[in-house]
Coordinates of C-alpha atoms in Angstrom, one line a residue:
X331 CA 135.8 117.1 77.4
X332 CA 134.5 116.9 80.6
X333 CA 132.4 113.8 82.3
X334 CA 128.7 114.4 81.8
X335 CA 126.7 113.6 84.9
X336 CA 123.8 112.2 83.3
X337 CA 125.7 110.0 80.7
X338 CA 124.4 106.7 80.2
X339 CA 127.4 104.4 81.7
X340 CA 128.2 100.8 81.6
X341 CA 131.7 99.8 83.2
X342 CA 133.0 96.7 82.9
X343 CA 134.1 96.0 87.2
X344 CA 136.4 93.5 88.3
X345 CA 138.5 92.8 91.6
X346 CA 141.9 91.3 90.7
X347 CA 141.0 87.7 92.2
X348 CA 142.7 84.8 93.8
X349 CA 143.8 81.7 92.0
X350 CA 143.8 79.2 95.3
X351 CA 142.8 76.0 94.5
X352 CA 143.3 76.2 91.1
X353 CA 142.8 79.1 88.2
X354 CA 138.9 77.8 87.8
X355 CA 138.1 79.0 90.8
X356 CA 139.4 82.6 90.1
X357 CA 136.2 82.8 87.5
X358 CA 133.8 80.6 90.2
X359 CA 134.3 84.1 93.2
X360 CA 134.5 86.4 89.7
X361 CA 131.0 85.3 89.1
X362 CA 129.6 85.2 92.4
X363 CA 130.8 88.6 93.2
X364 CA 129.0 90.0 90.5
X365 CA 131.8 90.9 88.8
X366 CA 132.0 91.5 85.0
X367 CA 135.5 91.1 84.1
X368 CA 138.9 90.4 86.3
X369 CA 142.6 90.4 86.7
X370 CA 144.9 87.3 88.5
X371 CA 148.4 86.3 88.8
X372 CA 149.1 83.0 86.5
X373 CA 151.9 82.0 89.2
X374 CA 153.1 83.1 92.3
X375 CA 154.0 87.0 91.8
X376 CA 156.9 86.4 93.9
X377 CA 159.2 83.7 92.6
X378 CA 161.3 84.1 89.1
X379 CA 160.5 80.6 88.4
X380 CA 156.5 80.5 87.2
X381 CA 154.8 76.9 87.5
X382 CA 153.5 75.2 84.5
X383 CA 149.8 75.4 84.0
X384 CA 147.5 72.0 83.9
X385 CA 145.7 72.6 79.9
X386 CA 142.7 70.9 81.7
X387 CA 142.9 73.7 84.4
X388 CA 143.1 76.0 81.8
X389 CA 140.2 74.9 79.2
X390 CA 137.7 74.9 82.1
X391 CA 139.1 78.4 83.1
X392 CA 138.5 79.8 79.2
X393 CA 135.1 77.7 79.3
X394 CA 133.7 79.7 82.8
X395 CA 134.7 83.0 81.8
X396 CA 132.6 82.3 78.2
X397 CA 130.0 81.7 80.6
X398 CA 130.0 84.3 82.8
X399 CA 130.9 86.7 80.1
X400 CA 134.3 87.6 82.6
X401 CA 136.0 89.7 80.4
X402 CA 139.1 91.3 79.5
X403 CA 141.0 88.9 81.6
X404 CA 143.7 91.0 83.1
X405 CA 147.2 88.9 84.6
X406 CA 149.4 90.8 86.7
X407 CA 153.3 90.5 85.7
X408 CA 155.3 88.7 88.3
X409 CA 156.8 91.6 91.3
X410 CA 160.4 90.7 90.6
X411 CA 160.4 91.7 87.1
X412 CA 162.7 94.6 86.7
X413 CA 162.9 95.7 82.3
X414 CA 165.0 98.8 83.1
X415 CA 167.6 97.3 86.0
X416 CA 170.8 97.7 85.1
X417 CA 172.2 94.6 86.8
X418 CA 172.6 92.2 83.9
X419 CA 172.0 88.8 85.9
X420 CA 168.6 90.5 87.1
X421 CA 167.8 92.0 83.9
X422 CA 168.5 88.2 81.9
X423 CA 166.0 86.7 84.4
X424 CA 163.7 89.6 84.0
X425 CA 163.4 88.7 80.7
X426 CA 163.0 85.1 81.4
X427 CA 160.1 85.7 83.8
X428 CA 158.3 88.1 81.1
X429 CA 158.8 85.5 78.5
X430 CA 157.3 82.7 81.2
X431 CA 154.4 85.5 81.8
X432 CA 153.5 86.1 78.3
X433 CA 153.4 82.1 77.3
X434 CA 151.5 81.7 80.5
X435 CA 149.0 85.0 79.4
X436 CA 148.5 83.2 75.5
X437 CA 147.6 79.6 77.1
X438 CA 145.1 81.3 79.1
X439 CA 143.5 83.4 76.1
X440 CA 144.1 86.5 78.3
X441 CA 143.6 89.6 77.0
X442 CA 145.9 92.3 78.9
X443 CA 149.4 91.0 81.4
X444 CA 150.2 94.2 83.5
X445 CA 153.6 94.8 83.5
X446 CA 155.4 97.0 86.0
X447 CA 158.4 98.7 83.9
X448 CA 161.0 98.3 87.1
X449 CA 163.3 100.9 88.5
X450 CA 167.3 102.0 86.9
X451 CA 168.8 101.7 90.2
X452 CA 170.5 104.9 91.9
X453 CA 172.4 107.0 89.2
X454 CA 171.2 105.1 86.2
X455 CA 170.4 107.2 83.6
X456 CA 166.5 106.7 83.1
X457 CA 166.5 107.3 79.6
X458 CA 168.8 104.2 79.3
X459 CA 167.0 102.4 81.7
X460 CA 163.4 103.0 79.4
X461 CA 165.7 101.6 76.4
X462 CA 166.1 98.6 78.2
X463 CA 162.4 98.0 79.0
X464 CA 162.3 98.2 75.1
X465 CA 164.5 95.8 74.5
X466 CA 163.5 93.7 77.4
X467 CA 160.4 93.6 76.2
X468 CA 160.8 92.4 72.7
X469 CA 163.4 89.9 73.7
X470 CA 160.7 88.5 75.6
X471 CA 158.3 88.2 73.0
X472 CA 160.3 87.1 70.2
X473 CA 158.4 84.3 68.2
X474 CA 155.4 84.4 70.3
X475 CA 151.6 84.7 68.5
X476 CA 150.0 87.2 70.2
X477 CA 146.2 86.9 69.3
X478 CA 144.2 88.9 71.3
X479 CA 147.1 89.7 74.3
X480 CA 148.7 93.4 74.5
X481 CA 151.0 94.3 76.8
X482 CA 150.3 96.8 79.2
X483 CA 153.1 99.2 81.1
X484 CA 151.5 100.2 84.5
X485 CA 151.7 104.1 86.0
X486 CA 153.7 103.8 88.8
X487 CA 153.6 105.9 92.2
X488 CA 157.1 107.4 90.9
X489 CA 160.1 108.2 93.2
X490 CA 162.9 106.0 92.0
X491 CA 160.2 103.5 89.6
X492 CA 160.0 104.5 86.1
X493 CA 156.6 105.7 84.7
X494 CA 155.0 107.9 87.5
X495 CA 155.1 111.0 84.8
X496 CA 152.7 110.8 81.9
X497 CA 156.0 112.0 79.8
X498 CA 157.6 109.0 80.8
X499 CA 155.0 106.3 80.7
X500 CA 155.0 108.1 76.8
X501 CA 158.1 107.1 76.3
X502 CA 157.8 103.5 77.9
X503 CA 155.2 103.0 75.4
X504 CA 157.1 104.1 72.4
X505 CA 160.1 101.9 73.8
X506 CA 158.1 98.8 72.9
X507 CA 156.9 100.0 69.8
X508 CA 156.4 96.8 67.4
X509 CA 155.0 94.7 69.9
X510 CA 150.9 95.2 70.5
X511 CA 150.8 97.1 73.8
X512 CA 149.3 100.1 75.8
X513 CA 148.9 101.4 79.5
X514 CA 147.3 100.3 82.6
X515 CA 146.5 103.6 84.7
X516 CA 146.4 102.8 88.4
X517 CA 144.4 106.0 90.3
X518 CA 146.6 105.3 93.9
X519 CA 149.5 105.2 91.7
X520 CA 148.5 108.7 89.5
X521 CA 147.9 111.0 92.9
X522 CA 151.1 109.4 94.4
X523 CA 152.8 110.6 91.6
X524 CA 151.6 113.9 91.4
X525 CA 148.8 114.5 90.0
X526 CA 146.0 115.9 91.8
X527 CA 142.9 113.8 90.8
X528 CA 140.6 114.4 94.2
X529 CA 139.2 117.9 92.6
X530 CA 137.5 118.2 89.2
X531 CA 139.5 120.7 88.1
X532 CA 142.7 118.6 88.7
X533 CA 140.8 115.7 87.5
X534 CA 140.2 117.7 84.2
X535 CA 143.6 118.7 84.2
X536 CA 144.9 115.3 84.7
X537 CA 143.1 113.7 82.0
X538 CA 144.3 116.4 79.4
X539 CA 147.8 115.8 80.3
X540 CA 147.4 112.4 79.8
X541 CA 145.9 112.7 76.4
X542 CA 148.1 115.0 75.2
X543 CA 151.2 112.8 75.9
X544 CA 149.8 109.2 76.1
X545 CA 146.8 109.2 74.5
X546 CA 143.5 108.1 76.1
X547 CA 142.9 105.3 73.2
X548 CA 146.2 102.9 74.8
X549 CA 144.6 103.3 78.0
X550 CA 142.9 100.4 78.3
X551 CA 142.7 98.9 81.8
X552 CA 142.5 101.2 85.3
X553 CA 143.3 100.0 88.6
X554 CA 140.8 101.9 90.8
X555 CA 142.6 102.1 94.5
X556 CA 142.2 104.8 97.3
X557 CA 145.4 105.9 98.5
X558 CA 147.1 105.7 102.1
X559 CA 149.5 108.2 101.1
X560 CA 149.3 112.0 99.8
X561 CA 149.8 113.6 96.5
X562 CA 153.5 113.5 95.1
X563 CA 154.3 111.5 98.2
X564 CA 155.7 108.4 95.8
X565 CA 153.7 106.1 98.7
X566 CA 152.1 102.8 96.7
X567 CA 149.9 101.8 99.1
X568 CA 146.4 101.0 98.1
X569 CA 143.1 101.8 100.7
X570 CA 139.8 100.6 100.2
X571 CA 137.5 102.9 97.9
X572 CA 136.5 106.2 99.8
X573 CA 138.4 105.7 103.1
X574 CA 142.1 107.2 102.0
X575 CA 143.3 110.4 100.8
X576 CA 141.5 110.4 97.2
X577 CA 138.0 110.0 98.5
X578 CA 134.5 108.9 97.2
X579 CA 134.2 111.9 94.8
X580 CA 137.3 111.6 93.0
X581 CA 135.8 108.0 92.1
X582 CA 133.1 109.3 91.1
X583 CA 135.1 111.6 88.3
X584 CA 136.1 108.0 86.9
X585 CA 133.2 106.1 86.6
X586 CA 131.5 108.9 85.3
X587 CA 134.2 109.7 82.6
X588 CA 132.5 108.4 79.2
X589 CA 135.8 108.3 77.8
X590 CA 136.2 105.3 80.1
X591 CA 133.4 104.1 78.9
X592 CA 134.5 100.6 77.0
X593 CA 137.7 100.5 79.8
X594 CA 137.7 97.5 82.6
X595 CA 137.6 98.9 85.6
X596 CA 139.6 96.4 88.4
X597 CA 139.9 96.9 91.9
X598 CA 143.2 95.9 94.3
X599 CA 142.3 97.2 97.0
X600 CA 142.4 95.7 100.4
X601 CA 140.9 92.1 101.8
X602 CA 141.7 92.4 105.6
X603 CA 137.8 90.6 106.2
X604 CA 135.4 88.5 104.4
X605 CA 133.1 90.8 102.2
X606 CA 136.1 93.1 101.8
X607 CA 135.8 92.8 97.9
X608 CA 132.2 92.8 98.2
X609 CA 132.0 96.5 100.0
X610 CA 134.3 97.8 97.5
X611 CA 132.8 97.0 94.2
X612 CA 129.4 97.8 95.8
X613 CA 130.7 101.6 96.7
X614 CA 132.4 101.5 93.1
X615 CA 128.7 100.8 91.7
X616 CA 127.0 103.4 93.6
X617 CA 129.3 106.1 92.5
X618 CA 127.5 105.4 88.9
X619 CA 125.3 108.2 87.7
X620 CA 121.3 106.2 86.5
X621 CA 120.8 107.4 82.7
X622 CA 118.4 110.7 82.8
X623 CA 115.0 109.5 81.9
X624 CA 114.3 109.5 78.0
X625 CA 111.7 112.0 78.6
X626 CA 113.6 114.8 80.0
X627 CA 116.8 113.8 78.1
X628 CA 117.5 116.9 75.8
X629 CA 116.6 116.4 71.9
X630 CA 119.4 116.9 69.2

């Protein structure tokens, strides 16, 4: 199945969004940049220990995005997290920090925390390493009442990270079979890995791969970044939409894709100026085929 270049679209576009001044205020620049869903970090992404949320902060959070009809709401896993190091200290407070990330995701009412499944360290056997993200993973959730939340295991750029090959991000998802999860595909992360996504026909090929090992229906969030690096160069390092090595056109294959049709779609790319985010969801947008007319659409 191909993307057809008249289908009628509706994408659900998001920029992952600063909490600064407190986690209403992630909703308040949501909604003023038009967006219609986004993704945050519920603490700093960069220190094991998370700070407790204020419930107040919290409630008026839940209450805005009702509102603005912001949703899924997408939290990013803290950087340090490592499921599949085999350093046991690091790996015990990995699990500490997920555990801290998921209570943090349920007292927001999130939908989706993004979870980057770590690296095995130089000669660590990565089919151990993936058990571990397995076991990580449900030590972590032990007890906890899900709802609505899934966890998500991120593509990564690949190199010494777990998860750049479909085949592996496969196996990362059966390794936390019993808990409700699926994948977030990052498109910087997918060409840095490998796969060649700037062509329709590598596009096309792409996508089959990934059905045929992940399945398209766990896919259910997609970082949309340009790339500053080439394909199979392992390089994750985002550029803004249309001005790295993937291009316009190769966003245009994604937001075109009907398959991605019910998907949220959230931008990380870069905010070097003011109106940064702006230019970037507006050149996501315009990459959006307009519905043929009724008239000239072709009758079943």
């Amino acid at each position: 199945m191909t993307p057809a270049a008249n289908s009628p679209v509706i994408r659900r576009i998001g920029v992952h969004t600063s909490v600064a001044g407190g986690l209403p205020l992630a909703a308040e620049r949501a909604h003023a940049l038009g967006c219609q869903t986004l993704q945050i970090f519920s603490s700093s992404p960069r220190q094991w220990r998370g700070a407790e949320l204020d419930p107040a902060a919290c409630a008026q959070m839940i209450r805005l995005r009702s509102e603005y009809g912001l949703r899924p709401l997408v939290i990013h896993a803290n950087y340090l997290i490592n499921a599949a190091g085999a350093d046991p200290a690091l790996w015990e407070r990995s699990i500490a920090a997920l555990r801290g990330e998921l209570l943090r995701a349920r007292q927001l009412q999130a939908d989706f925390l993004v979870l980057h499944p770590g690296a095995p360290g130089a000669g660590n056997d990565r089919a151990a390493a993936i058990a571990r993200v397995g076991d990580a993973v449900r030590r972590a959730a032990q007890g906890l009442r899900w709802g609505r939340l899934k966890l998500l295991i991120e593509n990564t750029a690949g190199g010494g990270r777990l998860g750049g090959a479909w085949e592996e991000l496969a196996a990362l998802l059966a390794a936390v079979r019993g808990v409700p999860s699926g994948v977030c595909i990052d498109t910087c992360h997918t060409w840095a890995a490998g796969y060649e996504i700037r062509s329709a026909a590598g596009y096309r090929d792409a996508m089959a791969a990934l059905r045929r090992t992940v399945g398209l229906k766990h896919v259910h969030v997609i970082h949309v970044n340009d790339s500053k690096g080439g394909c199979n160069s392992h390089v994750d390092r985002h550029q803004n939409i249309g001005q790295g090595a993937l291009g316009k056109e190769a966003f245009r294959l994604w937001m075109n894709d009907p398959r991605w049709a019910r998907k949220a779609f959230i931008l990380e790319t870069p905010v070097d100026a003011p109106g940064d985010e702006r230019k970037n969801l507006n050149r996501l947008r315009s990459l959006i085929a307009a519905p043929a007319p009724r008239s000239t659409r072709r009758r079943a």
